[in-house]
mmCIF file of C-alpha atoms in Angstrom:
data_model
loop_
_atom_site.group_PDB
_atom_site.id
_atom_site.type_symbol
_atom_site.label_atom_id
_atom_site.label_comp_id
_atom_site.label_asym_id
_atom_site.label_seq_id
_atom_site.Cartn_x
_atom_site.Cartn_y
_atom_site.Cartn_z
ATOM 1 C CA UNK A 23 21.086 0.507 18.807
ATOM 2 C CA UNK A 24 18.288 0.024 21.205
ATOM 3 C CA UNK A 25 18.311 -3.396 23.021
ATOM 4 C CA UNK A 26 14.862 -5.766 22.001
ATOM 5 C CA UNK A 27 13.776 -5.903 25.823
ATOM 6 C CA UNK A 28 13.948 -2.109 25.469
ATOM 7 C CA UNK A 29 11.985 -1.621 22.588
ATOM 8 C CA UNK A 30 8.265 -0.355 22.121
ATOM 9 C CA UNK A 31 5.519 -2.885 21.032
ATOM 10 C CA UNK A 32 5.858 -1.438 17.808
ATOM 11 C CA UNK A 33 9.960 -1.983 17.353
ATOM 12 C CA UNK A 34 9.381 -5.385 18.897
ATOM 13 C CA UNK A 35 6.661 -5.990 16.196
ATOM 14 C CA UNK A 36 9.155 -5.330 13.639
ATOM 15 C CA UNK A 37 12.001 -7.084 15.096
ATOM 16 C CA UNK A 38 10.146 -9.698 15.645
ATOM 17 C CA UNK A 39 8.284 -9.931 12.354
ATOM 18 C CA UNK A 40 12.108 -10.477 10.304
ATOM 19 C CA UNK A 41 12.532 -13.731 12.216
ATOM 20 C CA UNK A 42 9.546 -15.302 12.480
ATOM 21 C CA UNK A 43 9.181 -16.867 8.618
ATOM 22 C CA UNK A 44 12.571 -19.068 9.766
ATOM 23 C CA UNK A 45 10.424 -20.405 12.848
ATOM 24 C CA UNK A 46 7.269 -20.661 11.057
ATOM 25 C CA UNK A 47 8.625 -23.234 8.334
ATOM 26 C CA UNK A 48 8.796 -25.703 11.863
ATOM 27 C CA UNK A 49 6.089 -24.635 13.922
ATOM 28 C CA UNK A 50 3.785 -22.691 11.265
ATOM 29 C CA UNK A 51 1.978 -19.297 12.454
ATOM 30 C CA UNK A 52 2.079 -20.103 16.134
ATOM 31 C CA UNK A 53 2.608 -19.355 19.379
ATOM 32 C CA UNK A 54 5.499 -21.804 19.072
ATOM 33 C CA UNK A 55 7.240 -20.012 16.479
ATOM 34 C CA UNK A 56 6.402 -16.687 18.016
ATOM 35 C CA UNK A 57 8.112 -17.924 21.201
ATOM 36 C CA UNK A 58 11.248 -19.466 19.180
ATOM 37 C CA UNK A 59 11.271 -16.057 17.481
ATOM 38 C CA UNK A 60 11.173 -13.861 21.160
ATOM 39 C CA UNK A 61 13.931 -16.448 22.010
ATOM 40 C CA UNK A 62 16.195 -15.686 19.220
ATOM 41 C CA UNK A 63 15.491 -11.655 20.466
ATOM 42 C CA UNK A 64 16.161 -12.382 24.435
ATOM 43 C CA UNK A 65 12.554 -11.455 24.730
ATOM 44 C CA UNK A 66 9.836 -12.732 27.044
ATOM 45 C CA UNK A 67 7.274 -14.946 24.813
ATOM 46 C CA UNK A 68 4.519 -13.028 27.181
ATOM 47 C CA UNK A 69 5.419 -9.571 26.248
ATOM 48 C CA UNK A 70 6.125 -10.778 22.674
ATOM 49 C CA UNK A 71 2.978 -12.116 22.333
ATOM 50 C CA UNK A 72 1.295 -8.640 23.299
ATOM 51 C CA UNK A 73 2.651 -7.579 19.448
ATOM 52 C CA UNK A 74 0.338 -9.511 18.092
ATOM 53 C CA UNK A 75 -2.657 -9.942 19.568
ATOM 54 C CA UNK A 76 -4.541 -11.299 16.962
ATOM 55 C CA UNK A 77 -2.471 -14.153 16.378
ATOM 56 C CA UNK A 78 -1.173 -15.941 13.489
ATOM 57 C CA UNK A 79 -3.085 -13.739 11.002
ATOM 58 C CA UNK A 80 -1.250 -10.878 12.237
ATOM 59 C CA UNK A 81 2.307 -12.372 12.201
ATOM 60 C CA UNK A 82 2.090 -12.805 8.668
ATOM 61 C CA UNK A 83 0.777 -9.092 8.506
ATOM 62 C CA UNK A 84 4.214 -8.154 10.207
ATOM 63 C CA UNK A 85 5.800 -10.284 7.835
ATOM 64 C CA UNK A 86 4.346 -8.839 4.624
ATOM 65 C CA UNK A 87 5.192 -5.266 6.049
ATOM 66 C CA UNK A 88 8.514 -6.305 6.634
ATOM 67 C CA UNK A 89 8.581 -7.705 2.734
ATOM 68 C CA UNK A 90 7.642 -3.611 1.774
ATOM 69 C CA UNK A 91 10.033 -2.039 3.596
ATOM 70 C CA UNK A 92 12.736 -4.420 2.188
ATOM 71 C CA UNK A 93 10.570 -3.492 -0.812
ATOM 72 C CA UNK A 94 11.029 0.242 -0.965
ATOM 73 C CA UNK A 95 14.942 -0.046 0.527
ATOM 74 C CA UNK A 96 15.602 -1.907 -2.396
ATOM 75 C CA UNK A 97 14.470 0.041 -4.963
ATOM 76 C CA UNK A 98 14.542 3.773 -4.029
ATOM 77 C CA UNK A 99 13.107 6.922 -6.362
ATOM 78 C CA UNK A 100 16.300 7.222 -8.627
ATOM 79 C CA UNK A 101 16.531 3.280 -9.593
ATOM 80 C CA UNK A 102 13.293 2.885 -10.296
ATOM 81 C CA UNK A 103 13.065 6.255 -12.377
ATOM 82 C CA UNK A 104 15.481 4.961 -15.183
ATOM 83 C CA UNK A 105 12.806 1.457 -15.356
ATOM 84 C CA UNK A 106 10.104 1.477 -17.903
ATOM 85 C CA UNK A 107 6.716 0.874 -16.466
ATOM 86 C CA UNK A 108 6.131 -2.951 -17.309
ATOM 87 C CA UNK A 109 10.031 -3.203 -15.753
ATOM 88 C CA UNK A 110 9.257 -1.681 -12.548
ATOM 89 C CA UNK A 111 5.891 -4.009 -11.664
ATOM 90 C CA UNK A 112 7.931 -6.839 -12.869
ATOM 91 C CA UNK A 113 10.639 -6.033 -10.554
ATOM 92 C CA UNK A 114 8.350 -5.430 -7.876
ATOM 93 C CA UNK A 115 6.146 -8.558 -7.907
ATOM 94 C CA UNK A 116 9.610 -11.186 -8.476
ATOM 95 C CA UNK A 117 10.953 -8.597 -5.080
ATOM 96 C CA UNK A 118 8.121 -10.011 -3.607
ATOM 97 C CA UNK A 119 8.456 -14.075 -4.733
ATOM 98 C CA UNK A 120 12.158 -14.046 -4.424
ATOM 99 C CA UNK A 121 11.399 -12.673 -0.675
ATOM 100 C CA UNK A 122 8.637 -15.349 -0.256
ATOM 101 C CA UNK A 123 10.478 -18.066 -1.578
ATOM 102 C CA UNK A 124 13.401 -17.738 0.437
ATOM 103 C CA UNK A 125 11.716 -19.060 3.311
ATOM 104 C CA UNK A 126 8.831 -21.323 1.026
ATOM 105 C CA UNK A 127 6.976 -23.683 3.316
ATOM 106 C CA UNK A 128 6.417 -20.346 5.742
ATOM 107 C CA UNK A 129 5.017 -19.150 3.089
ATOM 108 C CA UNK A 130 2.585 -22.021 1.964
ATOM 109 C CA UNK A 131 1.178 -21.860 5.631
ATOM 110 C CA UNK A 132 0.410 -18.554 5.340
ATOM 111 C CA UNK A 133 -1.176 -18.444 2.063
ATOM 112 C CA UNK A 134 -2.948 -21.704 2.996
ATOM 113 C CA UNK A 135 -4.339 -19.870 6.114
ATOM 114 C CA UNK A 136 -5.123 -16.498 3.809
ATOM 115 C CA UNK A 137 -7.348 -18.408 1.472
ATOM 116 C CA UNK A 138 -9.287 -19.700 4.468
ATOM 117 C CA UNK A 139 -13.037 -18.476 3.650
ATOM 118 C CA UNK A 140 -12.558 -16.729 7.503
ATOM 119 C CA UNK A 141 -9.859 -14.531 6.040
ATOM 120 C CA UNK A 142 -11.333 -13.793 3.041
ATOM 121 C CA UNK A 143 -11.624 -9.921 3.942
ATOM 122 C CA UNK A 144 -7.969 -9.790 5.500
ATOM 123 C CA UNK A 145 -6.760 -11.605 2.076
ATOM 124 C CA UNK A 146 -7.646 -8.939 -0.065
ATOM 125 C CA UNK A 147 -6.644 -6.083 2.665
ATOM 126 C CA UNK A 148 -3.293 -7.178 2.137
ATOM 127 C CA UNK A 149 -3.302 -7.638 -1.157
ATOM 128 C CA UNK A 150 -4.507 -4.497 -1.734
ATOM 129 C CA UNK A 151 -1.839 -3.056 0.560
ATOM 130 C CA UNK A 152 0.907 -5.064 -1.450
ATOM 131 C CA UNK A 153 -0.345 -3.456 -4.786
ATOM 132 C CA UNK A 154 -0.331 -0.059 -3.211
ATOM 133 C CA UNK A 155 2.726 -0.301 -1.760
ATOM 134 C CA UNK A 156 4.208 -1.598 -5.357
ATOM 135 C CA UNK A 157 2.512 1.387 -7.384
ATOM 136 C CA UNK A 158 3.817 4.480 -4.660
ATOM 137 C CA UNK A 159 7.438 3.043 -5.120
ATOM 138 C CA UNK A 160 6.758 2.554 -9.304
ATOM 139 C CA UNK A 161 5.576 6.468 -9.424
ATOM 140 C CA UNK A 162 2.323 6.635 -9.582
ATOM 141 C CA UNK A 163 0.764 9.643 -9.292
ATOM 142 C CA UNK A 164 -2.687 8.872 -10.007
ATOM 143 C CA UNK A 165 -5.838 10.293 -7.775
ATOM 144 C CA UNK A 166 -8.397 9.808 -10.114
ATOM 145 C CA UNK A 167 -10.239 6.294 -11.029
ATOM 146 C CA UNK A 168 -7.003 5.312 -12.393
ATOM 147 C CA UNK A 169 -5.664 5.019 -8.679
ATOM 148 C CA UNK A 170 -8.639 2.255 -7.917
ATOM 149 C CA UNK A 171 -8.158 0.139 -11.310
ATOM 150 C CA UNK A 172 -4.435 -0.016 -11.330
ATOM 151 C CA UNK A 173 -3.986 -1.207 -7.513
ATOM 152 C CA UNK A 174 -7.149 -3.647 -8.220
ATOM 153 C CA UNK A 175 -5.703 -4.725 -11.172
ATOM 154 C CA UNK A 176 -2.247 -5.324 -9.635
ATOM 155 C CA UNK A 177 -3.556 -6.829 -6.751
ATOM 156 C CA UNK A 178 -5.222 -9.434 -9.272
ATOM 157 C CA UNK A 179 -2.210 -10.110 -10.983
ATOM 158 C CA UNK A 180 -0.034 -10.536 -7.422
ATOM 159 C CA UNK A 181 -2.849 -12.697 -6.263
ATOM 160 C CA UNK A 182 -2.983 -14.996 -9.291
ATOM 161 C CA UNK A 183 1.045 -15.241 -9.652
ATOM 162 C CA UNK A 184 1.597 -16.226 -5.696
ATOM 163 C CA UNK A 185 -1.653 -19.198 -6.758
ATOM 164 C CA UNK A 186 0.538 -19.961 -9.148
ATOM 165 C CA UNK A 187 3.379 -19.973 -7.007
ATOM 166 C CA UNK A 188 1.729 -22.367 -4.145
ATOM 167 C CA UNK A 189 1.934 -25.254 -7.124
ATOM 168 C CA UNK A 190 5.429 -24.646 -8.593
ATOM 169 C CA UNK A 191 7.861 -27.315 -8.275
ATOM 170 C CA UNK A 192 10.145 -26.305 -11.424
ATOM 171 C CA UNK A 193 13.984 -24.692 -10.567
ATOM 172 C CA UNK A 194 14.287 -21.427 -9.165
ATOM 173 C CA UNK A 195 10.358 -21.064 -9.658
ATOM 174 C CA UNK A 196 11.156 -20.236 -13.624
ATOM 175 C CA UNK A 197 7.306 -21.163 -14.368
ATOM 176 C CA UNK A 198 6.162 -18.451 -11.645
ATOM 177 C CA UNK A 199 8.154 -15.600 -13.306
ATOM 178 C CA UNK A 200 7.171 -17.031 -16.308
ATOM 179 C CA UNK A 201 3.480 -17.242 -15.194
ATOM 180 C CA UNK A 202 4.124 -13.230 -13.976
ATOM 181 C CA UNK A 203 5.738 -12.236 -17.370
ATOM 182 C CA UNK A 204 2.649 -13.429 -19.147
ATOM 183 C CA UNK A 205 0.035 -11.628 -17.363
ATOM 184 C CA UNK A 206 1.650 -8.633 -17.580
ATOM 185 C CA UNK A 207 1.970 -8.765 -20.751
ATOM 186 C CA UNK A 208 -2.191 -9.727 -20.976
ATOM 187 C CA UNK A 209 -2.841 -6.217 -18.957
ATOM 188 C CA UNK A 210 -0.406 -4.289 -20.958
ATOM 189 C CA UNK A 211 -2.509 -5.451 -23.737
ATOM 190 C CA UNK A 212 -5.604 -4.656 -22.392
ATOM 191 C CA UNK A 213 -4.302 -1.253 -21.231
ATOM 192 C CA UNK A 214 -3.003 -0.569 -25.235
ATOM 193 C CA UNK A 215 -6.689 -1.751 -26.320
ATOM 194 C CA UNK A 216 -8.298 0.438 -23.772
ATOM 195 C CA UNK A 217 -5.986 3.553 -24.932
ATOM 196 C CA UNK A 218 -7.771 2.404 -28.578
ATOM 197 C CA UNK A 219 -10.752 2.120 -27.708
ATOM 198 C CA UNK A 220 -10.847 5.586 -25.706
ATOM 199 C CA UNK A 221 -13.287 7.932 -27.023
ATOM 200 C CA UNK A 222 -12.119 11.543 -28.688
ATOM 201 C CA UNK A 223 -13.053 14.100 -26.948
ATOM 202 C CA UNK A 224 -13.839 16.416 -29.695
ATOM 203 C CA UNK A 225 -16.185 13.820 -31.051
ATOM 204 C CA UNK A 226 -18.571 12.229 -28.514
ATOM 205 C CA UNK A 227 -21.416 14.223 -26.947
ATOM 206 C CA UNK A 228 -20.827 16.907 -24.068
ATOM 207 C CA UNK A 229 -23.638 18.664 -22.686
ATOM 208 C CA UNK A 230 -21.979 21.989 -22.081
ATOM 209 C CA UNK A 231 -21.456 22.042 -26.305
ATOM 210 C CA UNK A 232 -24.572 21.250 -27.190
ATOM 211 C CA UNK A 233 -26.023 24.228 -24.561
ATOM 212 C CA UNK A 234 -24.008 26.412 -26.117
ATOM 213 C CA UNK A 235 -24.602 25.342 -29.668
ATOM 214 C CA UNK A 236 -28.305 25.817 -28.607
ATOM 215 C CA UNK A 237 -28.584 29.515 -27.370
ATOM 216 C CA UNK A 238 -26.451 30.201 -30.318
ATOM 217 C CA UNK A 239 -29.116 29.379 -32.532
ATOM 218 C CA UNK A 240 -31.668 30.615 -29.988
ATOM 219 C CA UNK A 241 -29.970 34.621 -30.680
ATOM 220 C CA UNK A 242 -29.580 34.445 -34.192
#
């Protein structure tokens, strides 16, 4: 096992990362809690402090990171494979609050600082990254269109659930899960209507048919 002061920026990052949401409830995203963290390590707050150079907002990246890899540890290929599709996102996003809530005012900070106007753009980046990350370890296969709506659409729901989350007061966060149960249930919906509503091929109007309808008639 390689010792923190010998590790690369990049090992440090991670180290690092996994015990700064305990300092963070104290000191929020800070230089304080980055220190406290380096502490904890044996590590130099100077060179710790070259891990993240853009500060706070890049703590909680390492953080969020940290949250997929526990993520994809947790539920490898062959558990996941035996899950039905709603099961596995479910399973996924309540990972994901059961992770944040175990530390849940380090959490609050950083969503409070995420929703800053500033951050706008680095919001969604992660939340994009979250929904990715949720759909490769669910199975998806997708490299069409499909690949765009379902991470936008997941990204939506993970967004709206952790909102939901920042107001919960209720035991064990039951009205977040149950706030997550029922928008999944709204897209599944939607994605049963939309699998209705999809147009048979055989019936609507292709341009190659109607060509070849055309020079049909054209030779007889």
């Amino acid at each position: 096992m390689i010792a923190p002061i010998d590790m690369t920026l990049d090992e440090l990052r991670e180290a690092l990362a996994e015990r700064l949401p305990t300092h963070a409830v104290f000191d929020g995203w800070s230089e304080a809690a980055l220190a406290a963290a380096a502490a904890e390590l044996g590590v130099p707050a100077d060179r710790a402090a070259l891990c993240f150079p853009g500060g706070a907002i890049e703590m909680m990246d390492a953080w969020f990171a940290a949250v997929d890899r526990a993520m994809a540890a947790e539920y490898p290929a062959d558990r996941i494979a035996g899950m039905k599709i709603r099961a596995r996102i479910r399973a996924l996003v309540g990972f994901r609050i059961a992770q944040g809530s175990a530390h849940p005012d380090a959490l609050r900070r950083a969503l409070q600082l995420l929703t800053r106007p500033t951050n706008a753009r680095r919001a969604a980046s992660l939340g994009w990254r979250a929904a990715d990350a949720m759909w490769r370890i669910a199975g998806d296969t997708s490299t069409d269109i499909a690949w765009y709506t379902k991470r936008t659409t997941l990204s939506t729901l993970y967004a709206a659930t952790m909102m939901a989350w920042m107001d919960d007061d209720s035991e064990g966060f039951a009205d977040t899960y149950a706030f997550l149960d029922r928008r999944i249930d709204d897209v599944m919906r939607f994605e049963k209507l939309k699998a209705q509503l999809k147009p048979d091929p055989d019936r609507h109007f292709s341009v190659a048919r109607f060509l070849g309808r055309l020079r049909y008639r054209m030779a007889e």
